[in-house]
Coordinates of C-alpha atoms and ligand atoms in Angstrom, one line a residue:
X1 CA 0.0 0.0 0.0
X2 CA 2.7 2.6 0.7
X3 CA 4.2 1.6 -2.9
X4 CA 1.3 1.2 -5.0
X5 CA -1.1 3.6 -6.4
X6 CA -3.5 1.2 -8.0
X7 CA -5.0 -1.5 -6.1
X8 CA -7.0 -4.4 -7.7
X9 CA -9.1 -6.5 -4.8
X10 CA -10.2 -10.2 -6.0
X11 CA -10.8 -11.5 -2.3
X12 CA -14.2 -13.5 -2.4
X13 CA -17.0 -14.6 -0.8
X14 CA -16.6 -17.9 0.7
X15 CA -20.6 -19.4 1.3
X16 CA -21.0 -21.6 4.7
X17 CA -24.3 -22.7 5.0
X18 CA -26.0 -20.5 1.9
X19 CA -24.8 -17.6 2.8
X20 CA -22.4 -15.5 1.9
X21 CA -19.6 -14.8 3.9
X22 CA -18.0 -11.4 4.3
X23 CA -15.0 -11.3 6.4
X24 CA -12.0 -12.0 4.3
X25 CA -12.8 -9.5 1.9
X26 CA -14.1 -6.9 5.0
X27 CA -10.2 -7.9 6.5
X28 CA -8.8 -7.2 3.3
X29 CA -11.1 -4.2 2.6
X30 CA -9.8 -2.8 6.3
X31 CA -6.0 -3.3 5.7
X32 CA -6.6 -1.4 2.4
X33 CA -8.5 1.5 3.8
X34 CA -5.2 1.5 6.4
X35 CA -3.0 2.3 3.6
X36 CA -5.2 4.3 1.6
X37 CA -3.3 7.5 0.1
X38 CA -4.7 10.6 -1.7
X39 CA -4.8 9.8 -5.5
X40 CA -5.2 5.8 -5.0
X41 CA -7.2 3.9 -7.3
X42 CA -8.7 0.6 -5.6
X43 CA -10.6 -2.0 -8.6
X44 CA -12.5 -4.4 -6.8
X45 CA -12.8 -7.4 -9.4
X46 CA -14.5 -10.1 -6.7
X47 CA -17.7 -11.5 -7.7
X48 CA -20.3 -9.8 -4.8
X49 CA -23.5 -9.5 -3.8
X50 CA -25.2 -6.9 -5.8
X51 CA -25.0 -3.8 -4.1
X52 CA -21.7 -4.6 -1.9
X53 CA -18.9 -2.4 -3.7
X54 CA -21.6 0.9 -2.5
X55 CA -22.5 -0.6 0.7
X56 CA -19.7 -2.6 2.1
X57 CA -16.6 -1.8 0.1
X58 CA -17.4 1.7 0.2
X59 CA -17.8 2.5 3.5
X60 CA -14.4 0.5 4.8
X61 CA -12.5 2.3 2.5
X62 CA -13.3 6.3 3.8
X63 CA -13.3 5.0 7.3
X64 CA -9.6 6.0 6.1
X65 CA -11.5 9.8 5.9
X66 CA -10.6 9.7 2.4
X67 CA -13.6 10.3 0.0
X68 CA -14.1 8.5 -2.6
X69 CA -14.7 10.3 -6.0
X70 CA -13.1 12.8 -4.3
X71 CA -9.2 11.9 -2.2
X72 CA -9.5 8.2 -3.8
X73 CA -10.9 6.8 -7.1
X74 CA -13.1 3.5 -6.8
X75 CA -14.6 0.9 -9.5
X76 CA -16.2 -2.1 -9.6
X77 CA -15.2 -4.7 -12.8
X78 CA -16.6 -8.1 -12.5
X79 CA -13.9 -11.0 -13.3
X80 CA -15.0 -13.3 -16.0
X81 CA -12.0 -15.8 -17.0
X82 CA -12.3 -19.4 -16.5
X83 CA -9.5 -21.3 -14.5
X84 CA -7.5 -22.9 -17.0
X85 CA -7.6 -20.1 -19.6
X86 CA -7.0 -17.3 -17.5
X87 CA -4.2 -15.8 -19.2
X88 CA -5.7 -15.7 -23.1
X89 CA -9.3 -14.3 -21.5
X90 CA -7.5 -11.8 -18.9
X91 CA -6.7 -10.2 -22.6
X92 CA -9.9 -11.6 -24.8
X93 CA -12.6 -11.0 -22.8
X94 CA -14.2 -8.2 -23.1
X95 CA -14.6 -6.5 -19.3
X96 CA -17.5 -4.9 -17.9
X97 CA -16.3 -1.4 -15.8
X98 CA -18.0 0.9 -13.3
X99 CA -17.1 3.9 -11.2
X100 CA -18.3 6.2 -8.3
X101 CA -17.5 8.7 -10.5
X102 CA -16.8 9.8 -14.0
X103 CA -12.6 9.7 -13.4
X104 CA -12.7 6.6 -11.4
X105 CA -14.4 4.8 -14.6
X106 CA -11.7 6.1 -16.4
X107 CA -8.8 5.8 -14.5
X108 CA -10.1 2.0 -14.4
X109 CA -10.3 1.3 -18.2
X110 CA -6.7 2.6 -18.3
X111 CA -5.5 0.5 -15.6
X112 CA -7.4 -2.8 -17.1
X113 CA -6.9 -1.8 -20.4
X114 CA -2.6 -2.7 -20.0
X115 CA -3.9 -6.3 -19.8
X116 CA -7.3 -6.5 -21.7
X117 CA -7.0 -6.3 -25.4
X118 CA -11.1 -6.3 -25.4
X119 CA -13.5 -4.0 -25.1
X120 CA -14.2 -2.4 -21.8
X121 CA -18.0 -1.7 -21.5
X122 CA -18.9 1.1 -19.7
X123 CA -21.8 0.3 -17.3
X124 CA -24.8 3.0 -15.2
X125 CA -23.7 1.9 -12.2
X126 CA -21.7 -0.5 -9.7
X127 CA -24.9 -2.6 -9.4
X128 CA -25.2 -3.1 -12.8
X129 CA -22.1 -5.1 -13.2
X130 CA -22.7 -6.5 -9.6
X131 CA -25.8 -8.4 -11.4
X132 CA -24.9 -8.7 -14.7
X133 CA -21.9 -10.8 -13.5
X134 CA -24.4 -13.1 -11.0
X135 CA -26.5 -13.2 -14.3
X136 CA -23.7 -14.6 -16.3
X137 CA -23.1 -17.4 -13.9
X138 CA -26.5 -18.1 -12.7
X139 CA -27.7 -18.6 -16.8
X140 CA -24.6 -21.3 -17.3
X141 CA -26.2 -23.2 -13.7
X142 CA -29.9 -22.9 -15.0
X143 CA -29.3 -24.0 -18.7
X144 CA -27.3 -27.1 -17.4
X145 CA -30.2 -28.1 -14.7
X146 CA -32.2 -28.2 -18.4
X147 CA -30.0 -30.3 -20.0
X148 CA -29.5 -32.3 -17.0
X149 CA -33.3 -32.7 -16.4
X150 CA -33.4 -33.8 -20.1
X151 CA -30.5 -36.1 -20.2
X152 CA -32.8 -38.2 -17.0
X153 CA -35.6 -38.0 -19.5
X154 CA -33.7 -39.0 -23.0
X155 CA -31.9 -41.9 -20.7
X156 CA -35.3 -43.3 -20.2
X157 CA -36.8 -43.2 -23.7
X158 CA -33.2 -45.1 -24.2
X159 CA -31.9 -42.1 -26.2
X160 CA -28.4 -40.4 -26.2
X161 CA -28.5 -37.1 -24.6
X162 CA -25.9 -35.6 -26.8
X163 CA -27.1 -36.1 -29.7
X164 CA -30.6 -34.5 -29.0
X165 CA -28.5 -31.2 -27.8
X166 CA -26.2 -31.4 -30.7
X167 CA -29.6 -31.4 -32.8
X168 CA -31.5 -28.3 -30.9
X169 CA -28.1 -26.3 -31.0
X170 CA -28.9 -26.5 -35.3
X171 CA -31.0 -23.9 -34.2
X172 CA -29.6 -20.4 -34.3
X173 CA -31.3 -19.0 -31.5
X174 CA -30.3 -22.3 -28.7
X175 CA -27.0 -22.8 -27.0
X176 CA -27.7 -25.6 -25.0
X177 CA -24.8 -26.8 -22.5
X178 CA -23.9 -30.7 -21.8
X179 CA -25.4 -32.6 -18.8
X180 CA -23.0 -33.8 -16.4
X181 CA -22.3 -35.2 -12.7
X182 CA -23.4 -31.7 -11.1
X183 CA -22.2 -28.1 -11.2
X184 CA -19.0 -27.6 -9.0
X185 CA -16.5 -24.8 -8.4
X186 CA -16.2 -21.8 -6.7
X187 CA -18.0 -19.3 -9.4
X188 CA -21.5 -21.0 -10.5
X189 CA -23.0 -22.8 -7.3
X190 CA -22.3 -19.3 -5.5
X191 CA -23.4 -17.2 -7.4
X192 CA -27.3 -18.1 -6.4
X193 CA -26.2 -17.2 -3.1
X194 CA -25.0 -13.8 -3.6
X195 CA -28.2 -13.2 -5.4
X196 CA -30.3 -14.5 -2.9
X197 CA -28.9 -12.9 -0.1
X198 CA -30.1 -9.8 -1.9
X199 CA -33.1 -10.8 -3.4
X200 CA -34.3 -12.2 0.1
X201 CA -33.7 -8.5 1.6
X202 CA -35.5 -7.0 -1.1
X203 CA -38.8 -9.9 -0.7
X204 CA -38.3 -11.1 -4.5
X205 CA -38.6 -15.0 -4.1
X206 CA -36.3 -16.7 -6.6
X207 CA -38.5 -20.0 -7.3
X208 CA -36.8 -21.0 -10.9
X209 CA -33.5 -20.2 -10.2
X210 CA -33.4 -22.1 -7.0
X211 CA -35.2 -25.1 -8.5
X212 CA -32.5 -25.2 -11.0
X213 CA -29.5 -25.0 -8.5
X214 CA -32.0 -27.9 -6.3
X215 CA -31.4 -29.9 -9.7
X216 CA -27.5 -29.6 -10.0
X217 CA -27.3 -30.4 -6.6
X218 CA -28.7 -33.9 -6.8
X219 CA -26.8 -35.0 -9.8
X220 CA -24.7 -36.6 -7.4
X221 CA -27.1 -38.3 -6.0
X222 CA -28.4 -39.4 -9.7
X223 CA -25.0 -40.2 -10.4
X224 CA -25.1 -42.8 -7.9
X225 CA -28.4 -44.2 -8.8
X226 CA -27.0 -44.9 -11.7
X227 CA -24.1 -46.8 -10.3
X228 CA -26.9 -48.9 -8.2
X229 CA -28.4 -50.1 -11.6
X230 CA -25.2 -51.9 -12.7
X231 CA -23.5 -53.3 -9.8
X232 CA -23.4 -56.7 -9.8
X233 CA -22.9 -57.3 -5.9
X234 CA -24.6 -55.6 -2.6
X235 CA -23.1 -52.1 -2.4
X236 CA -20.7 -53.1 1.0
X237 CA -18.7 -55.5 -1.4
X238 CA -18.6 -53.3 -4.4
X239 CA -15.5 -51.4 -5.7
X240 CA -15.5 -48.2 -7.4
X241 CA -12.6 -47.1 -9.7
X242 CA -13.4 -43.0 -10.4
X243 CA -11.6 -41.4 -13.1
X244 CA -11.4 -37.6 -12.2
X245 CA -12.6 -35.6 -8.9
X246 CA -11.7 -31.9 -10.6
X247 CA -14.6 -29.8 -10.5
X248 CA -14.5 -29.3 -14.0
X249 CA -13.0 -30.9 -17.3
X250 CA -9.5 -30.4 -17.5
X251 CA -9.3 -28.6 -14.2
X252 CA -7.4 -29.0 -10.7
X253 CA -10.0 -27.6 -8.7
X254 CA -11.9 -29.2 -6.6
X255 CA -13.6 -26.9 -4.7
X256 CA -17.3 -27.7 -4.4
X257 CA -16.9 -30.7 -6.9
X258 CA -19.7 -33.2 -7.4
X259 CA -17.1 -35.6 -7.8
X260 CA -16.6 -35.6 -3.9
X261 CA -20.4 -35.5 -2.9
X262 CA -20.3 -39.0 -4.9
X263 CA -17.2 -40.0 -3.7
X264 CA -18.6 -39.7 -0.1
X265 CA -22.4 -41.1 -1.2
X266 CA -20.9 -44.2 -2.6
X267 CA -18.7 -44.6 0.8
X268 CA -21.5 -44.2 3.3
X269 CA -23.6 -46.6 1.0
X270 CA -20.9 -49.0 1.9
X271 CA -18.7 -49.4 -1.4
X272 CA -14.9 -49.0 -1.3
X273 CA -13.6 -46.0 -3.6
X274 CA -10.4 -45.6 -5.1
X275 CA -9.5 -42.1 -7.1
X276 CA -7.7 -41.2 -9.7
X277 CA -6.8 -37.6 -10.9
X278 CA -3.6 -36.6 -12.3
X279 CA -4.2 -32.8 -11.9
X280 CA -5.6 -32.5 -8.7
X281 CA -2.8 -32.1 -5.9
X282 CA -5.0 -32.8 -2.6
X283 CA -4.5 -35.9 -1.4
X284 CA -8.2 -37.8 -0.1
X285 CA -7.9 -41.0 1.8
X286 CA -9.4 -42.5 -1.4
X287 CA -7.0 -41.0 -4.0
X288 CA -4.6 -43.3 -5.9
X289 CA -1.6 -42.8 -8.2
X290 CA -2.0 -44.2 -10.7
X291 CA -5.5 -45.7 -13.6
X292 CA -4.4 -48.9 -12.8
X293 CA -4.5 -48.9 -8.9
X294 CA -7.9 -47.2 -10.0
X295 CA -9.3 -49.8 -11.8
X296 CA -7.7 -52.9 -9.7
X297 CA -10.6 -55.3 -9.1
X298 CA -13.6 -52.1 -9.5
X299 CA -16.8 -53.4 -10.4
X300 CA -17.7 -50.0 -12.0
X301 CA -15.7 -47.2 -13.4
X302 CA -16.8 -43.3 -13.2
X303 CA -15.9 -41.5 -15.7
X304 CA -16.6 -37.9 -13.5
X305 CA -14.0 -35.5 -15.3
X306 CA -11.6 -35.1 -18.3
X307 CA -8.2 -35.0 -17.5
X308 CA -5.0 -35.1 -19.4
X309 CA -3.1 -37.8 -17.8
X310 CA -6.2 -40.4 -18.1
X311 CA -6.0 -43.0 -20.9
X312 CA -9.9 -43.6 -21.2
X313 CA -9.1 -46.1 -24.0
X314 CA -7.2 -48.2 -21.7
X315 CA -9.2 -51.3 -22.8
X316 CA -7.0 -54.1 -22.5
X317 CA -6.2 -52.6 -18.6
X318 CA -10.3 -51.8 -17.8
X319 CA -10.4 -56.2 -19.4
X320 CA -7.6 -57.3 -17.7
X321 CA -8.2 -55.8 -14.1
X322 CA -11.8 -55.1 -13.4
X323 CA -13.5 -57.2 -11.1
X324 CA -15.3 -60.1 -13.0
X325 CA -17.8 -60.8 -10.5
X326 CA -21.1 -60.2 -12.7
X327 CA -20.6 -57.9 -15.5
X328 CA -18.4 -54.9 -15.1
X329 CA -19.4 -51.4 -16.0
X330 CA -18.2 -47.7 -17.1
X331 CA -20.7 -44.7 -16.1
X332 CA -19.4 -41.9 -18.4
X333 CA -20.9 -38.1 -17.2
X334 CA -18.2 -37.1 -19.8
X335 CA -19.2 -38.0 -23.0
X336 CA -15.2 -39.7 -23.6
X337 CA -17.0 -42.8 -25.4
X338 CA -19.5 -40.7 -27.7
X339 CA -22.4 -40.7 -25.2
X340 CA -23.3 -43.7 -26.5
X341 CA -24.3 -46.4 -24.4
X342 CA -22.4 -50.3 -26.0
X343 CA -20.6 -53.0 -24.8
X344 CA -17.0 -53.5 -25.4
X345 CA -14.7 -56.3 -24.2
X346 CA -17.6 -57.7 -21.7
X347 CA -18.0 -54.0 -20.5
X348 CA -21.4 -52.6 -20.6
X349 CA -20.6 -48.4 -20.9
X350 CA -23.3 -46.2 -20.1
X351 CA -23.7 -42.9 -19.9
X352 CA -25.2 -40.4 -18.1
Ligands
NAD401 N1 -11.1 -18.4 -10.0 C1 -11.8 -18.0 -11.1 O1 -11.6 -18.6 -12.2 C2 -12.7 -16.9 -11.0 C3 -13.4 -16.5 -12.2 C4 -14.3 -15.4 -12.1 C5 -14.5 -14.7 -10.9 N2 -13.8 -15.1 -9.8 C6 -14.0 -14.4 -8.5 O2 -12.8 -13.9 -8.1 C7 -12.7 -13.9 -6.7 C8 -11.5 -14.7 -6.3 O3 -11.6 -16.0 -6.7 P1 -10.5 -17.1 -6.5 O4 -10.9 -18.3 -7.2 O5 -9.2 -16.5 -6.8 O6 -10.7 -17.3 -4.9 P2 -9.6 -17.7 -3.9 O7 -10.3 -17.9 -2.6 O8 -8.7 -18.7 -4.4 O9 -8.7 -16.4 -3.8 C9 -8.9 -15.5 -2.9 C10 -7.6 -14.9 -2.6 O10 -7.8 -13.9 -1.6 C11 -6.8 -14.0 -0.6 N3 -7.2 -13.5 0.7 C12 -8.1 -14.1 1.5 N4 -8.3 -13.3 2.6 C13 -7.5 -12.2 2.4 C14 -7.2 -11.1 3.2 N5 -7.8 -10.9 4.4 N6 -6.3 -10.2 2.7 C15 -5.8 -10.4 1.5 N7 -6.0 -11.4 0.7 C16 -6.8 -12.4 1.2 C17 -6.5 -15.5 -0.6 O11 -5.2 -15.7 0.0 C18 -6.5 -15.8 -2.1 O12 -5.3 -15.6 -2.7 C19 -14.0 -14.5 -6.2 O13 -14.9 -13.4 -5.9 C20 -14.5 -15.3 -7.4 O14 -15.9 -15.4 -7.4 C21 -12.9 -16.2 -9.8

């Protein structure tokens, strides 16, 4: 703070419980004000809930007695990347900027601008970015919750799922998104909680939008329905080889990944779980080293994220060293075998 004139903020929100949890950013927030100096220009980038740059970052920052707009310049620019392509969309994406004031909005734009070869849209207001960005995220959780929804309902009339979407998305005006084992991360499960904490305040009930998060949620649970189908044995003597636990494809983030709610659903039903993600660095009590530990004597594979270091084609391995008590199975959420559903080698793949 004594050093630096610009100041970009991208502490979050953790959510315990639903709601939304203010302290690391009001700690950060207060260590900032401390430093605060005449001419400073604080960005705050975190994802919030809608109305907290004006009524929670604001306030912290002239308890320094600096005003903003005035001593200090403030704006509000939501972050959009996605892990695992930060770098080309800190420059590609276009950014969405807000001010206090005329300068601050300015002063911003210049600041993002060294990184951000996109456009920088100007918006009214704080707010307007504040739910714009919550918007963004919740429309990626509520289109999935469709597909998902769909892809129980395509299962049963024995179609593939992927191919109805691929067909729909012919249409110029649909973008449908791919079904999968749940919505994980930090970003998308929150952001419904941001929102709500507003909405609640304001008396605007949210009914669609929570339906669709109640929907992502129990894909888990789904998940592991689907798992019962197949096994071949009672769930206390069934292993289960899963090939991914990143919250998303290609990721090494698990925070709030579905793959651990089924992880831990398939454990307290009784079966014995062994892991296998290249890219994730946290070590479970169920994680393994290596596909092959993974799929030592499994009954059932899940196929819960993409992932570099997997071989999914590792047939002669999934032949060789699955369990052969009753038939043994592959559950793909993935779509790595086509999201078909076949039999190979005396292995009945299904997918989700
Ligand atoms: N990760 C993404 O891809 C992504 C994408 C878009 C938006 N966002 C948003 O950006 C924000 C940050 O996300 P993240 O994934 O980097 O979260 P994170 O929790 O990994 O990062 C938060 C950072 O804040 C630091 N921090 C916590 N308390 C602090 C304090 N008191 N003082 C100073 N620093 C403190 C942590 O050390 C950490 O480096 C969130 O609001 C998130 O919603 C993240």
């Amino acid at each position: 703070m004594r050093e630096c004139t610009s100041i970009i903020i991208t502490v979050g929100l953790p959510v315990q419980d639903g709601r939304p949890q203010s302290y690391p950013l009001g700690e950060c927030l207060r260590s900032v004000a401390a430093g605060l100096k005449r001419g400073d220009l604080v960005v705050v980038r975190s994802t919030l809930v809608p109305g907290y740059t004006r009524d929670f970052v604001l306030p912290i920052l002239e308890s320094s007695g600096l005003k903003a707009g005035r001593d200090f310049y403030l704006a509000y620019s939501s972050e959009r990347i996605a892990e695992g392509r930060a770098f080309e969309e800190f420059e590609q994406m276009p950014g969405l900027v807000s001010g206090i004031d005329g300068e601050s909005l300015r002063r911003a734009k210049e600041l993002l601008g060294i990184v951000t070869k996109a456009p920088l849209i100007e918006a009214s207001s704080f707010e307007a970015v504040e739910l714009a960005k919550l918007l963004e995220n919740i429309s990626r959780d509520v289109n999935i919750a469709m597909v998902n929804e769909m892809a129980k309902v395509s299962k049963a009339m024995g179609l593939n799922i992927f191919e109805i979407i691929e067909l729909a998305n012919t249409h110029k005006r649909v973008n449908l998104l791919y079904p999968g084992p749940g919505v994980g991360g930090y970003c998308i499960p929150n952001a419904l909680h941001y929102l709500a904490a507003r909405a609640e305040s304001l008396g605007v009930p949210l009914p669609l939008l929570e339906a669709a998060r109640n929907v992502n949620e129990e894909m888990p649970a789904y998940v592991v329905s689907l798992v019962n189908r197949h096994l071949p044995v009672p769930p206390a003597a069934a292993r289960i080889g899963v090939l991914g636990l990143a919250m998303k494809d290609y990721s090494s983030d698990t925070r709030c990944s579905p793959a651990l709610k089924i992880v831990w659903l398939l454990e307290r039903s009784g079966m014995r779980v062994k892991a296998f993600d290249p890219a994730v660095p946290e070590r479970y009590p169920f994680s393994v080293d290596s596909l092959a530990e993974a799929v030592e004597g499994a009954h059932g594979l899940l196929v819960l994220a993409r992932q570099e270091g997997i071989d999914y084609e590792s047939w002669e391995l999934f032949r060789n060293a699955m369990s052969r008590d009753g038939r043994p199975f592959i559950i793909d959420t993935k779509r790595v075998y086509g999201g078909r559903s076949f039999e190979r080698d005396g292995i009945l793949v299904d997918s989700i």
